[in-house]
Amino acid sequence: MILERSSSISASELQQRLAALNEEHKADLSDDDIITFVDLMQVYEGAMREISTKLEVLDTEFQVQFSHNPIHHMERRLKSANSLIGKLERKNLPINVESVRNHIFDVAGIRVICNYRDDVYSVSRYLSDQSDIQLLQVKDYIRNPKQNGYRSLHIIYAVPVFLTSGPHYTPVEVQFRTIAMDYWASLEHQLRYKSDLPDNRLAEHSQTLLDCARSLQNIEVQMQSIHRDISGSPQEQES
Ligand code: GTP
Ligand code: MG
């Protein structure tokens, strides 16, 4: 199951935002530049669909071979015009297609929510091993959790999107995590954007969340162990 977290590419929203930036003198984009921008978003959308399809194929194969679906569900989204432009501004980059191509690797994003930790590593490994895609970056916050307790495996792939002009290798950020990691990250994200809380309550909640992250990790280990014992799925070796 794939949940769409953004409506498919909104060319008019992007056009309006870019035209407004021209008026505010924050950008100097010609009509052609704006069209190139919109075309680029379409390429990202294509790349996102290609990776999602590869993941669906792997999930189905697991079901057929091992009677187990490693993927609980997926979510995917293209960065909205507002957050794309906001990120370029935060990074002090000029607002143009080159900045996006060279510096923003999460325009297309897929979140793969797996049932167990073994599933995270097997699905990501089978995808990473495919010969037509490249691995640009791996950040393993499962083996090395962030200080706040955040866990997920982030991989940036480059996937060839074939246009009339030939293949265009396009980055897609894939976040692999378990249901428990996703459950935790959703609440932590909510807390982070709850800016009207007094500092002491924020600190208290952050500490509780860190404790929850550890508890969830322990529960996952126990449930994974039961699942390994009763299922025929391949087991991922800890490296
Ligand atoms: P960018 O320049 O934004 O790409 O920063 P980065 O590359 O340092 O970010 P990273 O790859 O570590 O994380 C990117 C995404 O992971 C975020 O947009 C979130 O979706 C998710 N993420 C990372 N850290 C956290 C966290 O502490 N809590 C939650 N809830 N989500 C996180
Ligand atoms: Mg990033």
mmCIF file of C-alpha atoms and ligand atoms in Angstrom:
data_model
loop_
_atom_site.group_PDB
_atom_site.id
_atom_site.type_symbol
_atom_site.label_atom_id
_atom_site.label_comp_id
_atom_site.label_asym_id
_atom_site.label_seq_id
_atom_site.Cartn_x
_atom_site.Cartn_y
_atom_site.Cartn_z
ATOM 1 C CA MET A 1 0.000 0.000 0.000
ATOM 2 C CA ILE A 2 1.400 3.404 -0.960
ATOM 3 C CA LEU A 3 0.124 6.529 0.759
ATOM 4 C CA GLU A 4 0.570 9.680 -1.302
ATOM 5 C CA ARG A 5 1.750 12.432 1.035
ATOM 6 C CA SER A 6 1.555 15.135 -1.656
ATOM 7 C CA SER A 7 -0.764 15.625 -4.566
ATOM 8 C CA SER A 8 1.042 14.849 -7.797
ATOM 9 C CA ILE A 9 3.219 17.672 -9.016
ATOM 10 C CA SER A 10 1.598 21.028 -8.788
ATOM 11 C CA ALA A 11 3.059 22.940 -11.726
ATOM 12 C CA SER A 12 0.827 25.937 -11.116
ATOM 13 C CA GLU A 13 1.799 26.241 -7.428
ATOM 14 C CA LEU A 14 5.478 26.106 -8.368
ATOM 15 C CA GLN A 15 5.006 28.632 -11.175
ATOM 16 C CA GLN A 16 3.190 31.032 -8.836
ATOM 17 C CA ARG A 17 5.821 30.725 -6.107
ATOM 18 C CA LEU A 18 8.686 31.281 -8.547
ATOM 19 C CA ALA A 19 6.975 34.269 -10.154
ATOM 20 C CA ALA A 20 6.395 35.775 -6.671
ATOM 21 C CA LEU A 21 10.101 35.333 -5.857
ATOM 22 C CA ASN A 22 10.974 37.260 -9.023
ATOM 23 C CA GLU A 23 8.707 40.086 -7.876
ATOM 24 C CA GLU A 24 10.311 40.109 -4.424
ATOM 25 C CA HIS A 25 13.727 40.268 -6.193
ATOM 26 C CA LYS A 26 14.759 37.047 -4.450
ATOM 27 C CA ALA A 27 15.217 35.330 -7.787
ATOM 28 C CA ASP A 28 15.685 36.297 -11.394
ATOM 29 C CA LEU A 29 14.058 33.551 -13.399
ATOM 30 C CA SER A 30 13.031 33.800 -17.043
ATOM 31 C CA ASP A 31 9.877 32.069 -18.291
ATOM 32 C CA ASP A 32 12.146 29.378 -19.731
ATOM 33 C CA ASP A 33 13.801 28.859 -16.325
ATOM 34 C CA ILE A 34 10.384 28.401 -14.750
ATOM 35 C CA ILE A 35 9.431 25.811 -17.363
ATOM 36 C CA THR A 36 12.759 23.991 -16.766
ATOM 37 C CA PHE A 37 11.939 23.943 -13.037
ATOM 38 C CA VAL A 38 8.543 22.375 -13.644
ATOM 39 C CA ASP A 39 10.088 19.833 -16.052
ATOM 40 C CA LEU A 40 12.654 18.923 -13.406
ATOM 41 C CA MET A 41 9.917 18.178 -10.860
ATOM 42 C CA GLN A 42 8.392 15.791 -13.349
ATOM 43 C CA VAL A 43 11.694 13.901 -13.566
ATOM 44 C CA TYR A 44 11.786 13.609 -9.756
ATOM 45 C CA GLU A 45 8.263 12.254 -9.810
ATOM 46 C CA GLY A 46 9.318 9.635 -12.374
ATOM 47 C CA ALA A 47 12.307 8.606 -10.238
ATOM 48 C CA MET A 48 10.069 8.284 -7.164
ATOM 49 C CA ARG A 49 7.645 6.030 -9.052
ATOM 50 C CA GLU A 50 10.475 3.817 -10.320
ATOM 51 C CA ILE A 51 11.832 3.183 -6.822
ATOM 52 C CA SER A 52 8.326 2.597 -5.406
ATOM 53 C CA THR A 53 7.662 0.005 -8.100
ATOM 54 C CA LYS A 54 10.945 -1.775 -7.374
ATOM 55 C CA LEU A 55 9.973 -1.932 -3.691
ATOM 56 C CA GLU A 56 6.498 -3.282 -4.498
ATOM 57 C CA VAL A 57 8.042 -5.976 -6.694
ATOM 58 C CA LEU A 58 10.399 -7.030 -3.878
ATOM 59 C CA ASP A 59 7.550 -7.109 -1.369
ATOM 60 C CA THR A 60 5.445 -9.314 -3.637
ATOM 61 C CA GLU A 61 8.359 -11.670 -4.272
ATOM 62 C CA PHE A 62 8.867 -12.067 -0.517
ATOM 63 C CA GLN A 63 5.196 -12.873 -0.128
ATOM 64 C CA VAL A 64 5.402 -15.558 -2.825
ATOM 65 C CA GLN A 65 8.682 -17.082 -1.597
ATOM 66 C CA PHE A 66 8.423 -16.759 2.166
ATOM 67 C CA SER A 67 4.713 -16.016 2.810
ATOM 68 C CA HIS A 68 5.765 -12.809 4.528
ATOM 69 C CA ASN A 69 5.336 -9.185 3.484
ATOM 70 C CA PRO A 70 8.375 -7.266 4.702
ATOM 71 C CA ILE A 71 6.788 -3.894 3.860
ATOM 72 C CA HIS A 72 3.882 -2.806 6.027
ATOM 73 C CA HIS A 73 3.214 0.261 3.870
ATOM 74 C CA MET A 74 4.961 3.060 2.010
ATOM 75 C CA GLU A 75 4.500 6.795 1.941
ATOM 76 C CA ARG A 76 5.833 9.027 -0.773
ATOM 77 C CA ARG A 77 5.940 12.718 -1.462
ATOM 78 C CA LEU A 78 7.501 15.351 -3.686
ATOM 79 C CA LYS A 79 8.796 18.359 -1.791
ATOM 80 C CA SER A 80 6.309 21.196 -2.089
ATOM 81 C CA ALA A 81 7.372 24.407 -3.830
ATOM 82 C CA ASN A 82 7.352 26.191 -0.473
ATOM 83 C CA SER A 83 9.571 23.754 1.336
ATOM 84 C CA LEU A 84 11.929 23.424 -1.636
ATOM 85 C CA ILE A 85 12.406 27.183 -1.821
ATOM 86 C CA GLY A 86 12.642 27.414 1.996
ATOM 87 C CA LYS A 87 15.450 24.820 1.984
ATOM 88 C CA LEU A 88 17.378 26.688 -0.757
ATOM 89 C CA GLU A 89 17.042 29.909 1.265
ATOM 90 C CA ARG A 90 18.197 28.193 4.502
ATOM 91 C CA LYS A 91 21.238 26.832 2.699
ATOM 92 C CA ASN A 92 21.934 30.295 1.183
ATOM 93 C CA LEU A 93 21.756 28.855 -2.320
ATOM 94 C CA PRO A 94 20.534 30.783 -5.371
ATOM 95 C CA ILE A 95 17.022 29.822 -6.386
ATOM 96 C CA ASN A 96 17.568 28.024 -9.658
ATOM 97 C CA VAL A 97 17.512 24.566 -11.191
ATOM 98 C CA GLU A 98 21.270 24.037 -10.766
ATOM 99 C CA SER A 99 21.064 24.548 -6.988
ATOM 100 C CA VAL A 100 18.307 21.957 -6.750
ATOM 101 C CA ARG A 101 20.152 19.460 -8.986
ATOM 102 C CA ASN A 102 23.455 19.813 -7.164
ATOM 103 C CA HIS A 103 22.431 20.324 -3.540
ATOM 104 C CA ILE A 104 18.945 19.041 -2.731
ATOM 105 C CA PHE A 105 18.718 15.264 -2.582
ATOM 106 C CA ASP A 106 15.326 14.855 -0.960
ATOM 107 C CA VAL A 107 13.049 16.473 -3.568
ATOM 108 C CA ALA A 108 11.631 12.968 -4.060
ATOM 109 C CA GLY A 109 11.143 11.037 -0.819
ATOM 110 C CA ILE A 110 9.826 7.584 0.026
ATOM 111 C CA ARG A 111 9.292 6.200 3.510
ATOM 112 C CA VAL A 112 9.271 2.412 3.686
ATOM 113 C CA ILE A 113 7.655 1.190 6.887
ATOM 114 C CA CYS A 114 8.631 -2.417 7.522
ATOM 115 C CA ASN A 115 7.301 -4.953 9.983
ATOM 116 C CA TYR A 116 10.632 -5.963 11.543
ATOM 117 C CA ARG A 117 14.202 -4.749 11.719
ATOM 118 C CA ASP A 118 15.354 -7.749 9.614
ATOM 119 C CA ASP A 119 12.940 -6.559 6.927
ATOM 120 C CA VAL A 120 14.503 -3.078 6.912
ATOM 121 C CA TYR A 121 17.920 -4.536 6.210
ATOM 122 C CA SER A 122 16.827 -7.178 3.716
ATOM 123 C CA VAL A 123 14.606 -4.887 1.633
ATOM 124 C CA SER A 124 17.226 -2.104 1.603
ATOM 125 C CA ARG A 125 19.976 -4.569 0.669
ATOM 126 C CA TYR A 126 18.001 -6.116 -2.218
ATOM 127 C CA LEU A 127 17.190 -2.635 -3.521
ATOM 128 C CA SER A 128 20.752 -1.337 -3.101
ATOM 129 C CA ASP A 129 22.145 -4.379 -4.950
ATOM 130 C CA GLN A 130 20.083 -3.694 -8.103
ATOM 131 C CA SER A 131 22.442 -2.985 -10.965
ATOM 132 C CA ASP A 132 20.564 -0.111 -12.579
ATOM 133 C CA ILE A 133 20.568 2.198 -9.558
ATOM 134 C CA GLN A 134 23.403 3.933 -7.734
ATOM 135 C CA LEU A 135 23.908 4.480 -4.031
ATOM 136 C CA LEU A 136 24.736 8.114 -3.290
ATOM 137 C CA GLN A 137 24.593 8.160 0.514
ATOM 138 C CA VAL A 138 23.771 5.880 3.453
ATOM 139 C CA LYS A 139 23.011 7.152 6.969
ATOM 140 C CA ASP A 140 22.258 4.333 9.368
ATOM 141 C CA TYR A 141 20.511 5.844 12.372
ATOM 142 C CA ILE A 142 19.413 2.331 13.420
ATOM 143 C CA ARG A 143 22.916 1.103 14.192
ATOM 144 C CA ASN A 144 23.837 4.644 15.298
ATOM 145 C CA PRO A 145 20.688 6.311 16.684
ATOM 146 C CA LYS A 146 20.563 10.098 16.952
ATOM 147 C CA GLN A 147 20.993 11.578 20.434
ATOM 148 C CA ASN A 148 17.261 12.216 20.759
ATOM 149 C CA GLY A 149 16.543 8.500 20.086
ATOM 150 C CA TYR A 150 15.613 8.803 16.376
ATOM 151 C CA ARG A 151 16.171 5.587 14.424
ATOM 152 C CA SER A 152 15.789 4.964 10.672
ATOM 153 C CA LEU A 153 17.962 3.942 7.755
ATOM 154 C CA HIS A 154 18.294 6.775 5.216
ATOM 155 C CA ILE A 155 19.592 5.941 1.749
ATOM 156 C CA ILE A 156 19.848 8.289 -1.205
ATOM 157 C CA TYR A 157 19.669 6.438 -4.530
ATOM 158 C CA ALA A 158 20.199 7.799 -8.031
ATOM 159 C CA VAL A 159 17.847 6.189 -10.509
ATOM 160 C CA PRO A 160 17.914 6.593 -14.302
ATOM 161 C CA VAL A 161 14.802 8.247 -15.671
ATOM 162 C CA PHE A 162 14.685 7.800 -19.434
ATOM 163 C CA LEU A 163 13.577 10.935 -21.255
ATOM 164 C CA THR A 164 13.698 11.708 -24.980
ATOM 165 C CA SER A 165 17.223 13.043 -24.362
ATOM 166 C CA GLY A 166 18.382 9.812 -22.666
ATOM 167 C CA PRO A 167 18.856 8.668 -19.058
ATOM 168 C CA HIS A 168 18.850 11.297 -16.302
ATOM 169 C CA TYR A 169 20.176 9.937 -12.994
ATOM 170 C CA THR A 170 17.883 11.427 -10.379
ATOM 171 C CA PRO A 171 18.183 11.220 -6.566
ATOM 172 C CA VAL A 172 15.459 9.769 -4.355
ATOM 173 C CA GLU A 173 15.744 9.734 -0.552
ATOM 174 C CA VAL A 174 14.402 6.514 0.946
ATOM 175 C CA GLN A 175 13.833 6.261 4.692
ATOM 176 C CA PHE A 176 13.502 2.650 5.845
ATOM 177 C CA ARG A 177 12.142 2.111 9.340
ATOM 178 C CA THR A 178 10.014 -0.290 11.374
ATOM 179 C CA ILE A 179 6.452 0.385 12.520
ATOM 180 C CA ALA A 180 7.785 1.108 16.027
ATOM 181 C CA MET A 181 10.397 3.555 14.721
ATOM 182 C CA ASP A 182 7.712 5.294 12.669
ATOM 183 C CA TYR A 183 5.339 5.486 15.615
ATOM 184 C CA TRP A 184 8.096 7.105 17.690
ATOM 185 C CA ALA A 185 9.244 9.523 14.939
ATOM 186 C CA SER A 186 5.700 10.813 14.364
ATOM 187 C CA LEU A 187 5.285 11.883 17.988
ATOM 188 C CA GLU A 188 8.796 13.318 18.184
ATOM 189 C CA HIS A 189 8.100 15.333 15.019
ATOM 190 C CA GLN A 190 4.885 16.665 16.574
ATOM 191 C CA LEU A 191 6.726 17.654 19.745
ATOM 192 C CA ARG A 192 9.450 19.410 17.773
ATOM 193 C CA TYR A 193 6.926 21.667 16.058
ATOM 194 C CA LYS A 194 5.003 22.358 19.254
ATOM 195 C CA SER A 195 6.899 25.563 19.881
ATOM 196 C CA ASP A 196 4.453 27.026 22.415
ATOM 197 C CA LEU A 197 5.472 24.584 25.193
ATOM 198 C CA PRO A 198 7.533 25.971 28.087
ATOM 199 C CA ASP A 199 11.167 24.803 28.034
ATOM 200 C CA ASN A 200 10.871 22.615 31.139
ATOM 201 C CA ARG A 201 7.929 20.624 29.692
ATOM 202 C CA LEU A 202 9.727 20.274 26.378
ATOM 203 C CA ALA A 203 12.829 18.922 28.135
ATOM 204 C CA GLU A 204 10.725 16.517 30.204
ATOM 205 C CA HIS A 205 8.902 15.180 27.128
ATOM 206 C CA SER A 206 12.165 14.832 25.222
ATOM 207 C CA GLN A 207 13.619 12.727 28.045
ATOM 208 C CA THR A 208 10.493 10.552 28.160
ATOM 209 C CA LEU A 209 10.711 10.101 24.384
ATOM 210 C CA LEU A 210 14.316 8.977 24.695
ATOM 211 C CA ASP A 211 13.221 6.383 27.285
ATOM 212 C CA CYS A 212 10.415 5.301 24.928
ATOM 213 C CA ALA A 213 12.896 4.889 22.065
ATOM 214 C CA ARG A 214 14.944 2.489 24.210
ATOM 215 C CA SER A 215 11.879 0.560 25.360
ATOM 216 C CA LEU A 216 10.582 0.235 21.800
ATOM 217 C CA GLN A 217 13.983 -1.018 20.700
ATOM 218 C CA ASN A 218 13.878 -3.741 23.384
ATOM 219 C CA ILE A 219 10.349 -4.752 22.429
ATOM 220 C CA GLU A 220 11.393 -4.952 18.777
ATOM 221 C CA VAL A 221 14.296 -7.266 19.588
ATOM 222 C CA GLN A 222 11.961 -9.626 21.464
ATOM 223 C CA MET A 223 9.260 -9.604 18.780
ATOM 224 C CA GLN A 224 11.845 -10.043 16.039
ATOM 225 C CA SER A 225 13.175 -13.079 17.844
ATOM 226 C CA ILE A 226 9.722 -14.712 18.009
ATOM 227 C CA HIS A 227 9.163 -13.900 14.349
ATOM 228 C CA ARG A 228 12.532 -15.403 13.341
ATOM 229 C CA ASP A 229 11.635 -18.572 15.187
ATOM 230 C CA ILE A 230 8.258 -19.060 13.518
ATOM 231 C CA SER A 231 8.875 -17.776 9.982
ATOM 232 C CA GLY A 232 10.866 -18.972 7.029
ATOM 233 C CA SER A 233 12.062 -15.489 6.007
ATOM 234 C CA PRO A 234 15.780 -14.997 5.469
ATOM 235 C CA GLN A 235 17.535 -13.628 8.539
ATOM 236 C CA GLU A 236 19.763 -10.635 8.221
ATOM 237 C CA GLN A 237 23.185 -11.141 9.734
ATOM 238 C CA GLU A 238 24.231 -8.327 12.041
ATOM 239 C CA SER A 239 27.414 -6.781 10.680
HETATM 240 P P1 GTP B 1 18.896 17.956 5.157
HETATM 241 O O1 GTP B 1 19.822 19.021 4.691
HETATM 242 O O2 GTP B 1 17.549 18.482 5.578
HETATM 243 O O3 GTP B 1 18.750 16.828 4.189
HETATM 244 O O4 GTP B 1 19.520 17.428 6.502
HETATM 245 P P2 GTP B 1 20.233 16.057 6.784
HETATM 246 O O5 GTP B 1 20.691 15.430 5.512
HETATM 247 O O6 GTP B 1 21.227 16.288 7.858
HETATM 248 O O7 GTP B 1 19.050 15.227 7.365
HETATM 249 P P3 GTP B 1 18.915 13.663 7.599
HETATM 250 O O8 GTP B 1 19.241 12.900 6.363
HETATM 251 O O9 GTP B 1 19.623 13.288 8.854
HETATM 252 O O10 GTP B 1 17.351 13.588 7.878
HETATM 253 C C1 GTP B 1 16.440 13.998 6.918
HETATM 254 C C2 GTP B 1 15.007 13.587 7.265
HETATM 255 O O11 GTP B 1 14.964 12.518 8.215
HETATM 256 C C3 GTP B 1 14.164 14.665 7.911
HETATM 257 O O12 GTP B 1 13.563 15.462 6.943
HETATM 258 C C4 GTP B 1 13.124 13.837 8.698
HETATM 259 O O13 GTP B 1 12.126 13.330 7.827
HETATM 260 C C5 GTP B 1 13.938 12.671 9.171
HETATM 261 N N1 GTP B 1 14.575 12.925 10.473
HETATM 262 C C6 GTP B 1 15.895 13.123 10.700
HETATM 263 N N2 GTP B 1 16.135 13.307 12.000
HETATM 264 C C7 GTP B 1 14.946 13.219 12.642
HETATM 265 C C8 GTP B 1 14.548 13.320 14.021
HETATM 266 O O14 GTP B 1 15.351 13.545 14.932
HETATM 267 N N3 GTP B 1 13.222 13.164 14.289
HETATM 268 C C9 GTP B 1 12.304 12.919 13.323
HETATM 269 N N4 GTP B 1 11.020 12.793 13.688
HETATM 270 N N5 GTP B 1 12.639 12.829 12.019
HETATM 271 C C10 GTP B 1 13.945 12.973 11.672
HETATM 272 MG MG MG B 2 19.206 14.865 3.993
#
